[in-house]
mmCIF file of C-alpha atoms in Angstrom:
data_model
loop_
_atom_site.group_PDB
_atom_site.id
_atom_site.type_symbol
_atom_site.label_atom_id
_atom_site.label_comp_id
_atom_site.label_asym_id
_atom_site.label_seq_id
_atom_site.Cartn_x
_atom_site.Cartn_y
_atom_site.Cartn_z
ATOM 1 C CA UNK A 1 -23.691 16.690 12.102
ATOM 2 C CA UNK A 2 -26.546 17.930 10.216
ATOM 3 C CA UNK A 3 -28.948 15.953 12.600
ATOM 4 C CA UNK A 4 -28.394 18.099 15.344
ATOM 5 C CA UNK A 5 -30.390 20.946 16.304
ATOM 6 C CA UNK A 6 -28.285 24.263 15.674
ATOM 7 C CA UNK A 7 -28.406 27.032 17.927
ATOM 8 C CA UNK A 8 -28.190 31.139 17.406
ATOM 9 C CA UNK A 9 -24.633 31.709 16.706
ATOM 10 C CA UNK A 10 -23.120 33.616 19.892
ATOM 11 C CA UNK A 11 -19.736 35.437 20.860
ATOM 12 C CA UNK A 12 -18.401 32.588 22.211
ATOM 13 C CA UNK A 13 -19.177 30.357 18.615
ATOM 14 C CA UNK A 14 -17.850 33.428 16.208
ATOM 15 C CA UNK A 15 -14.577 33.336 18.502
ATOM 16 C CA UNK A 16 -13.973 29.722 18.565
ATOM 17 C CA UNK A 17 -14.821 29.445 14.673
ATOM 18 C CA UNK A 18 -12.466 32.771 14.227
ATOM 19 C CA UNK A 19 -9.567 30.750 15.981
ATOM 20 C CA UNK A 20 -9.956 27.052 14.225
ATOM 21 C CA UNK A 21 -10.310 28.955 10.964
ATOM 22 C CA UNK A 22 -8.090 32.020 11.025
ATOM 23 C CA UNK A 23 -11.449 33.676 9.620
ATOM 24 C CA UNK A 24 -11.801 37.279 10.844
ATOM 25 C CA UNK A 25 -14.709 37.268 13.677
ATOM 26 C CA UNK A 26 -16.914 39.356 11.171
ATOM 27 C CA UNK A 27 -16.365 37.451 8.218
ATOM 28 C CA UNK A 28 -17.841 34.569 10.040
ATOM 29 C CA UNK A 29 -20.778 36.390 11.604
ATOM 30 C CA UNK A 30 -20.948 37.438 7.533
ATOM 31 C CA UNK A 31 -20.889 33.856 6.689
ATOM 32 C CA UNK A 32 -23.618 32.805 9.068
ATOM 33 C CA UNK A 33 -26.031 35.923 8.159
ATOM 34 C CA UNK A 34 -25.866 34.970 4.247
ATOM 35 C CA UNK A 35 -26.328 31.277 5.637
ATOM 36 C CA UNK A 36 -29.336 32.242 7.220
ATOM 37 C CA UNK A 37 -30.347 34.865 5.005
ATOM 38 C CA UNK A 38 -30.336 32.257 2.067
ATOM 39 C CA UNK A 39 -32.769 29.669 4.131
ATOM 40 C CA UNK A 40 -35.208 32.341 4.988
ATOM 41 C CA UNK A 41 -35.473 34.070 1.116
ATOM 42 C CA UNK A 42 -36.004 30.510 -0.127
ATOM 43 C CA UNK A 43 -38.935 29.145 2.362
ATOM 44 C CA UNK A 44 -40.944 31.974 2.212
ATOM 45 C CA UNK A 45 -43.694 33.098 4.679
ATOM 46 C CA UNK A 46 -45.926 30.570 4.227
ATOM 47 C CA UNK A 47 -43.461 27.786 5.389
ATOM 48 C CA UNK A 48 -43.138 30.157 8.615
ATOM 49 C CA UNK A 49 -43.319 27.529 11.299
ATOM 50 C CA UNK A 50 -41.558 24.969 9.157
ATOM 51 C CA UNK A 51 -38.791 27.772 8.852
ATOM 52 C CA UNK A 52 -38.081 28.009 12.646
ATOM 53 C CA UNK A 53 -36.921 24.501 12.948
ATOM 54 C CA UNK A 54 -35.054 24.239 9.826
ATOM 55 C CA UNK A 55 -33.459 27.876 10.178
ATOM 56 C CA UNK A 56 -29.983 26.462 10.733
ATOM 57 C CA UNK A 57 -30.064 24.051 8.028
ATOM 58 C CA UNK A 58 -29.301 24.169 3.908
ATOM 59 C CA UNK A 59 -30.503 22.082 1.390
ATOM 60 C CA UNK A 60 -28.397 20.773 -1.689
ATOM 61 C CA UNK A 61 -30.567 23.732 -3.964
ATOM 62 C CA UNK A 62 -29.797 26.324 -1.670
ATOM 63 C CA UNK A 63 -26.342 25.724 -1.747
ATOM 64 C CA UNK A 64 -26.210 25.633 -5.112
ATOM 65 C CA UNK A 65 -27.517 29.252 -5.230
ATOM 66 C CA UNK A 66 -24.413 30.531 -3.023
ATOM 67 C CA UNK A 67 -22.033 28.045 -4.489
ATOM 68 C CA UNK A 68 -20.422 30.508 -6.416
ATOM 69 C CA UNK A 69 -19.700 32.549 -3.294
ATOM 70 C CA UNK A 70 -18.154 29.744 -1.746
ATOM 71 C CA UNK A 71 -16.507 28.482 -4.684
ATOM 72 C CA UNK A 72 -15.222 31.426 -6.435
ATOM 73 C CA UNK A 73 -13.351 28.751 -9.015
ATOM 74 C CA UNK A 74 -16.052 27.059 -9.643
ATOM 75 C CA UNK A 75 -16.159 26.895 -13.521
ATOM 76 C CA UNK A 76 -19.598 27.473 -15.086
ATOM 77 C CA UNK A 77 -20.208 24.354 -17.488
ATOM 78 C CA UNK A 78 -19.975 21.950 -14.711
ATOM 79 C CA UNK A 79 -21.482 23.988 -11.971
ATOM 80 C CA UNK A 80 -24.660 21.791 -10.788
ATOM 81 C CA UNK A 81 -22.769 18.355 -10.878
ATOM 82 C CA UNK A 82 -19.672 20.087 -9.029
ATOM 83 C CA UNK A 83 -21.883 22.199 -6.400
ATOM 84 C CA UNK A 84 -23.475 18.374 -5.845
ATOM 85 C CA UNK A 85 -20.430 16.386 -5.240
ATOM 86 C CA UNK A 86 -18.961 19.450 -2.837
ATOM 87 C CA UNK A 87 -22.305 19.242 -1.234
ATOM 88 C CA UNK A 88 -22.421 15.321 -0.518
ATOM 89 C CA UNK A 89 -18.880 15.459 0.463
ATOM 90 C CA UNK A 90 -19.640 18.239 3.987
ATOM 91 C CA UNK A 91 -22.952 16.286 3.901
ATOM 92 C CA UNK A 92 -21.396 14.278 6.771
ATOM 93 C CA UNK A 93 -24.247 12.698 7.874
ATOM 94 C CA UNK A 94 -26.218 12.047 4.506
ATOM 95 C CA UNK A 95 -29.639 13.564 5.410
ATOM 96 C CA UNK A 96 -29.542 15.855 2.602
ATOM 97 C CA UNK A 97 -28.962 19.044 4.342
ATOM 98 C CA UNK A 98 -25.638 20.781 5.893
ATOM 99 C CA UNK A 99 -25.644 22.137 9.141
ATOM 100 C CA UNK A 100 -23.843 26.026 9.779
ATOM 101 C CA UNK A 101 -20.389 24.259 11.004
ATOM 102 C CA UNK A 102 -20.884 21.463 7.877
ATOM 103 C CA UNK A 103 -20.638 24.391 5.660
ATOM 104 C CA UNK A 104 -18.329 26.319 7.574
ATOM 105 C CA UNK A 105 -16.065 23.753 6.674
ATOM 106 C CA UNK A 106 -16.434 23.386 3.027
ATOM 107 C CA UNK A 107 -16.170 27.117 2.953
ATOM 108 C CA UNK A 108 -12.994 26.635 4.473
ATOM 109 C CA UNK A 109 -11.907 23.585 2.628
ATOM 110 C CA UNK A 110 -12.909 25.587 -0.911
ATOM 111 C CA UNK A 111 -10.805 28.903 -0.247
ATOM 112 C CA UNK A 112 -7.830 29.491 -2.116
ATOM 113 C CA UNK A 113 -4.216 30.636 -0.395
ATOM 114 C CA UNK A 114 -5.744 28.979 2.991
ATOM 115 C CA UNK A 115 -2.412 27.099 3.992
ATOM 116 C CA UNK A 116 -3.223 23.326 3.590
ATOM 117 C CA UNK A 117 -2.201 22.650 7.694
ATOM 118 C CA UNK A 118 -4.458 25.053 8.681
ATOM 119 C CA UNK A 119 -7.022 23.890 6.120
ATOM 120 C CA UNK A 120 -6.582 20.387 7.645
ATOM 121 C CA UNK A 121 -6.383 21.506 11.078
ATOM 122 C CA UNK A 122 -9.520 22.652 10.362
ATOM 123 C CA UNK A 123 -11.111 19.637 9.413
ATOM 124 C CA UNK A 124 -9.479 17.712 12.542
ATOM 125 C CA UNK A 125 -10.769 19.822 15.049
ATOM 126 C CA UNK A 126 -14.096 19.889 13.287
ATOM 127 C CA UNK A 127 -14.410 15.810 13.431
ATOM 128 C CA UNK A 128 -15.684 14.081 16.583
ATOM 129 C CA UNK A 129 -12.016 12.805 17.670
ATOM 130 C CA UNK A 130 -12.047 9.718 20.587
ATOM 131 C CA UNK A 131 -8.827 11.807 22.084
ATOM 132 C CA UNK A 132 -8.597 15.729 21.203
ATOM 133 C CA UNK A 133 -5.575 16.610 19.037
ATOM 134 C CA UNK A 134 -4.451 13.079 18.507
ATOM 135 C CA UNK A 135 -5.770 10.554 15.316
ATOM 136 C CA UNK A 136 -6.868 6.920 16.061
ATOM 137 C CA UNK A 137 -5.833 4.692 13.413
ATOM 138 C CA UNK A 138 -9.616 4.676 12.263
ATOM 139 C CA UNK A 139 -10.016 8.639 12.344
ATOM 140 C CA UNK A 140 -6.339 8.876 10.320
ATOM 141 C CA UNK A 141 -7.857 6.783 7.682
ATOM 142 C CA UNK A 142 -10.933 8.560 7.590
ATOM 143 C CA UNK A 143 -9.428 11.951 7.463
ATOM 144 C CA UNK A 144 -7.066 10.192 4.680
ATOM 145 C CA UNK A 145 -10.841 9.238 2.297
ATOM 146 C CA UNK A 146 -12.018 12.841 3.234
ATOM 147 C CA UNK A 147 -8.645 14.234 1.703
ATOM 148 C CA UNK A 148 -8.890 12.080 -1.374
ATOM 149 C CA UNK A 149 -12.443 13.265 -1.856
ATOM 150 C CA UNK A 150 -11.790 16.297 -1.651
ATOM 151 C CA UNK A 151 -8.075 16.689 -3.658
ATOM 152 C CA UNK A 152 -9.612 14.019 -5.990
ATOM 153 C CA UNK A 153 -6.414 12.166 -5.495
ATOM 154 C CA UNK A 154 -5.290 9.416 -8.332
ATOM 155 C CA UNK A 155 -3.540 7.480 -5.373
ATOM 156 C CA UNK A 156 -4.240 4.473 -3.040
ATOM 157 C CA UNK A 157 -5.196 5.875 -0.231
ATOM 158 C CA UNK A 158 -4.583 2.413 1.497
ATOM 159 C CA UNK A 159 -1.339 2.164 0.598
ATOM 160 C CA UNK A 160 -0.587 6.092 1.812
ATOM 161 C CA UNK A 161 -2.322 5.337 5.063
ATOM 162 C CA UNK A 162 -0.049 2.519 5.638
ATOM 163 C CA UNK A 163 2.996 4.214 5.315
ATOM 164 C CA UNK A 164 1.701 6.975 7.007
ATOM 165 C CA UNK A 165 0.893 5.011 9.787
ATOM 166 C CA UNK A 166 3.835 3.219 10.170
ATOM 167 C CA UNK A 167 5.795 5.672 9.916
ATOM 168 C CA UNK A 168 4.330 7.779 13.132
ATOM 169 C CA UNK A 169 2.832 5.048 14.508
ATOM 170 C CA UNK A 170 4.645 4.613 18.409
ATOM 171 C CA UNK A 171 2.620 1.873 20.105
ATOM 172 C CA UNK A 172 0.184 4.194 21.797
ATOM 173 C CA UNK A 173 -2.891 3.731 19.555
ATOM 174 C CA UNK A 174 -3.199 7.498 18.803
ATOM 175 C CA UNK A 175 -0.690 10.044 16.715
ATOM 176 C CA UNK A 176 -0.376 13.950 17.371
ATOM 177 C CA UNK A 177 -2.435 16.292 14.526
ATOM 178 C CA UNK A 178 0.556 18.108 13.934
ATOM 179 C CA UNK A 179 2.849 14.850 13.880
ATOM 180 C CA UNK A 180 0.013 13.716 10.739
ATOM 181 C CA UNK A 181 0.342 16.947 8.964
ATOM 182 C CA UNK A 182 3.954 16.986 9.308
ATOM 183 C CA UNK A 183 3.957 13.568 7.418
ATOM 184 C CA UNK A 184 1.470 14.385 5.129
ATOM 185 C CA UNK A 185 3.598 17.156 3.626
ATOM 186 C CA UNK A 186 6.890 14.913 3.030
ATOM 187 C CA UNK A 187 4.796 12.551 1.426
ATOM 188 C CA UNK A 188 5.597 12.664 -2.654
ATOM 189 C CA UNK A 189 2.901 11.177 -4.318
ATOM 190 C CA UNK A 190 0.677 13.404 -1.931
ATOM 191 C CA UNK A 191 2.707 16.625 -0.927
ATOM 192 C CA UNK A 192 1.981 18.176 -4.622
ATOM 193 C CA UNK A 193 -1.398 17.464 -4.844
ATOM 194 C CA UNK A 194 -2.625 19.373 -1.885
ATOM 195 C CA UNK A 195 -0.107 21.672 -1.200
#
């Protein structure tokens, strides 16, 4: 993601980000002006044409700066090492910078009393699916790591995946987003950690 050139955030963007979200429309147009804001206080004038092609993008020490907007539990005595990790986990990409939608997400991913489906529904519509609302074995899995990233879980993933799987699993290839969630949630050595 964060290789990608990032266009001026139109209409169209704040309405589709409002809907995958649940994000009031100005809230995200909020979102992207601090984003923005942030990049152009830090560069300075000097850095001017530098600036114009890196406008869209934020380095790990600029999001440490706002990571206390984002993060609003973040506890002080661990703040750099915790603003890092969140940072390398939307860091999708590893180039050392997050893209607007890469920190949509962790924005979105970080936000208290957001329900965990539409957290997670989120994060599936955000990921570059083979098939559109279904999960290939291979993005399950990978959606499974980003989970236990993020949650920190003290499980094997493999062995959750598995039973996942198998359990939805119908020959096909591919299982439904909702059909993933649903399973997710009756899962007990999951369904208390994220939810």
């Amino acid at each position: 993601m964060g290789n990608r050139t990032v266009r001026p955030l139109n209409d169209i963007d704040v309405q589709a980000l409002s809907r995958v979200t649940l994000l009031q429309p100005h809230v995200i147009q909020q979102l992207y002006e601090a984003f923005i804001q942030e990049g152009i206080i830090q560069k300075g004038l000097k850095y001017l044409l530098n600036l114009i092609s890196n406008i869209s993008k934020m380095t790990i020490n600029e999001f440490k700066r706002i990571y206390g907007n984002v993060n609003p539990m973040a506890q002080p005595f661990n703040w750099d090492a915790e603003a890092e990790r969140i940072f390398m986990m939307f860091d999708t990409d590893r180039n050392g910078v997050l893209t607007f939608e890469e920190f949509v997400m962790a924005y979105v991913l970080l936000q208290r009393g957001v329900d965990p489906v539409t957290r997670w529904q989120y994060v599936m519509n955000a990921m570059p699916l083979s098939r559109p609302g279904f999960l290939s074995q291979q993005e399950a899995q990978i959606l499974l790591g980003h989970m236990q990233n993020f949650y920190q879980l003290p499980i094997d993933v493999n062995t959750y995946y598995n039973m996942l799987w198998n359990s939805l699993h119908q020959g096909g290839g591919y299982i439904s987003q909702p059909h993933f969630i649903q399973a997710l949630q009756q899962m007990p050595g999951i369904q208390p950690l994220i939810w």
